[in-house]
Short mmCIF file of C-alpha atoms in Angstrom, two decimals:
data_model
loop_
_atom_site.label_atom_id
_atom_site.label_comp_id
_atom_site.label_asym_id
_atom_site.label_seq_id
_atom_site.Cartn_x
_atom_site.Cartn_y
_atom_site.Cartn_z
CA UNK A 1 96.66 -52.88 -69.97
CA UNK A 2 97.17 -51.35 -66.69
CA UNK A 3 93.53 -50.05 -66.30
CA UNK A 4 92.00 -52.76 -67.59
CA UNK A 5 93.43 -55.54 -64.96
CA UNK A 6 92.01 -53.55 -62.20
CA UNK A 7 89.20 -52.56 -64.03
CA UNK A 8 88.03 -56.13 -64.46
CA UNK A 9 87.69 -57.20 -61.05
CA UNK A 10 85.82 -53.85 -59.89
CA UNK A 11 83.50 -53.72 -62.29
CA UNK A 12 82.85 -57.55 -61.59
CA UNK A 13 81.60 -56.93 -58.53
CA UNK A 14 79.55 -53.97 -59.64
CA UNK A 15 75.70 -53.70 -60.15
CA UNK A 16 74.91 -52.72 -63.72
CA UNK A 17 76.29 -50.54 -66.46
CA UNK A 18 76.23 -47.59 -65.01
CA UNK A 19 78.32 -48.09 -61.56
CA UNK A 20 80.98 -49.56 -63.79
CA UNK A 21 81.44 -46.74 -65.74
CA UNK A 22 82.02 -44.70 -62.48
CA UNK A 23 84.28 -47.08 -61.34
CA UNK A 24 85.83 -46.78 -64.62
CA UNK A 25 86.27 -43.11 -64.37
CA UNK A 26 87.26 -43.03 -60.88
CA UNK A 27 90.26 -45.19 -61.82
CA UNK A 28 91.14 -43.41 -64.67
CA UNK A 29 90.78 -39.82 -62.02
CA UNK A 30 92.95 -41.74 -59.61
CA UNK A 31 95.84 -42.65 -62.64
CA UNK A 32 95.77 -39.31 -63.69
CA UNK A 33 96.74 -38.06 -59.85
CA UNK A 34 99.06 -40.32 -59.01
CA UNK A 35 100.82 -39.88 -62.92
CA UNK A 36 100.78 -36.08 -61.98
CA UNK A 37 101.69 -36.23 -58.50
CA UNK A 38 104.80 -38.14 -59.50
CA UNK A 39 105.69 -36.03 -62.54
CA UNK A 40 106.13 -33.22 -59.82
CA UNK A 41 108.30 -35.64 -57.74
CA UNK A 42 110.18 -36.14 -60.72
CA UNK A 43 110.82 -32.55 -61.68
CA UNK A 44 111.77 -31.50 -58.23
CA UNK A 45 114.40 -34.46 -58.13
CA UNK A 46 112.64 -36.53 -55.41
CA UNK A 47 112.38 -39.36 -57.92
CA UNK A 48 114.52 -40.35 -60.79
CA UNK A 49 113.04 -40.12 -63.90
CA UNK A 50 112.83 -43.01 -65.15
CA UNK A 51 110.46 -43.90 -61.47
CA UNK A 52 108.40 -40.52 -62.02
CA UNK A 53 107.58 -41.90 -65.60
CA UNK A 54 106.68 -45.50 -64.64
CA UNK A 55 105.43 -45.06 -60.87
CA UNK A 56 101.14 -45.02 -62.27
CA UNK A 57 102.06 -48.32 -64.16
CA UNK A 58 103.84 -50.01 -62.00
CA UNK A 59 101.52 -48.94 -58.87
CA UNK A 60 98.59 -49.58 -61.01
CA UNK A 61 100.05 -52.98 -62.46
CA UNK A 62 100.50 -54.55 -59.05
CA UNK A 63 97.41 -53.42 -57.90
CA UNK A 64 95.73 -55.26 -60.89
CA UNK A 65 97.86 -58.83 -60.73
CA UNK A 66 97.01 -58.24 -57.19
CA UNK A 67 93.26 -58.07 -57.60
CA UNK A 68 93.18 -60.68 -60.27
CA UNK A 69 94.77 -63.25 -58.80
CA UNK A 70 92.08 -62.58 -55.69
CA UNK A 71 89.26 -62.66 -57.96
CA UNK A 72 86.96 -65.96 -57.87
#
């Protein structure tokens, strides 16, 4: 659900089939980072747990309201 409320407003704006499937696998490269990155901050105690395990939805679920709600 996460993906696809940013998703929609990128590829909105994008020219054709094909940059919208980059988009699409940009985003899903930039989930997977920021999902691993805070894994590690979650192992090493810099986050609780519960954070390291939500931090990609909840970053990428605020970026999407966020971008909906701007979308015309």
């Amino acid at each position: 659900l996460d993906g696809k409320m940013i998703d929609r407003p990128i590829v909105a704006r994008a020219q054709g089939v094909l940059a919208g499937v980059g988009m699409s696998l940009i985003l899903g490269f930039f989930y997977y980072v920021l999902y691993s990155l805070a894994g590690a901050l979650g192992k090493q105690g810099y986050l609780p747990p519960w954070l390291a395990a939500w931090m990609g939805n909840l970053v990428f679920g605020a970026t999407g309201l966020t971008m909906l709600a701007r979308l015309k």
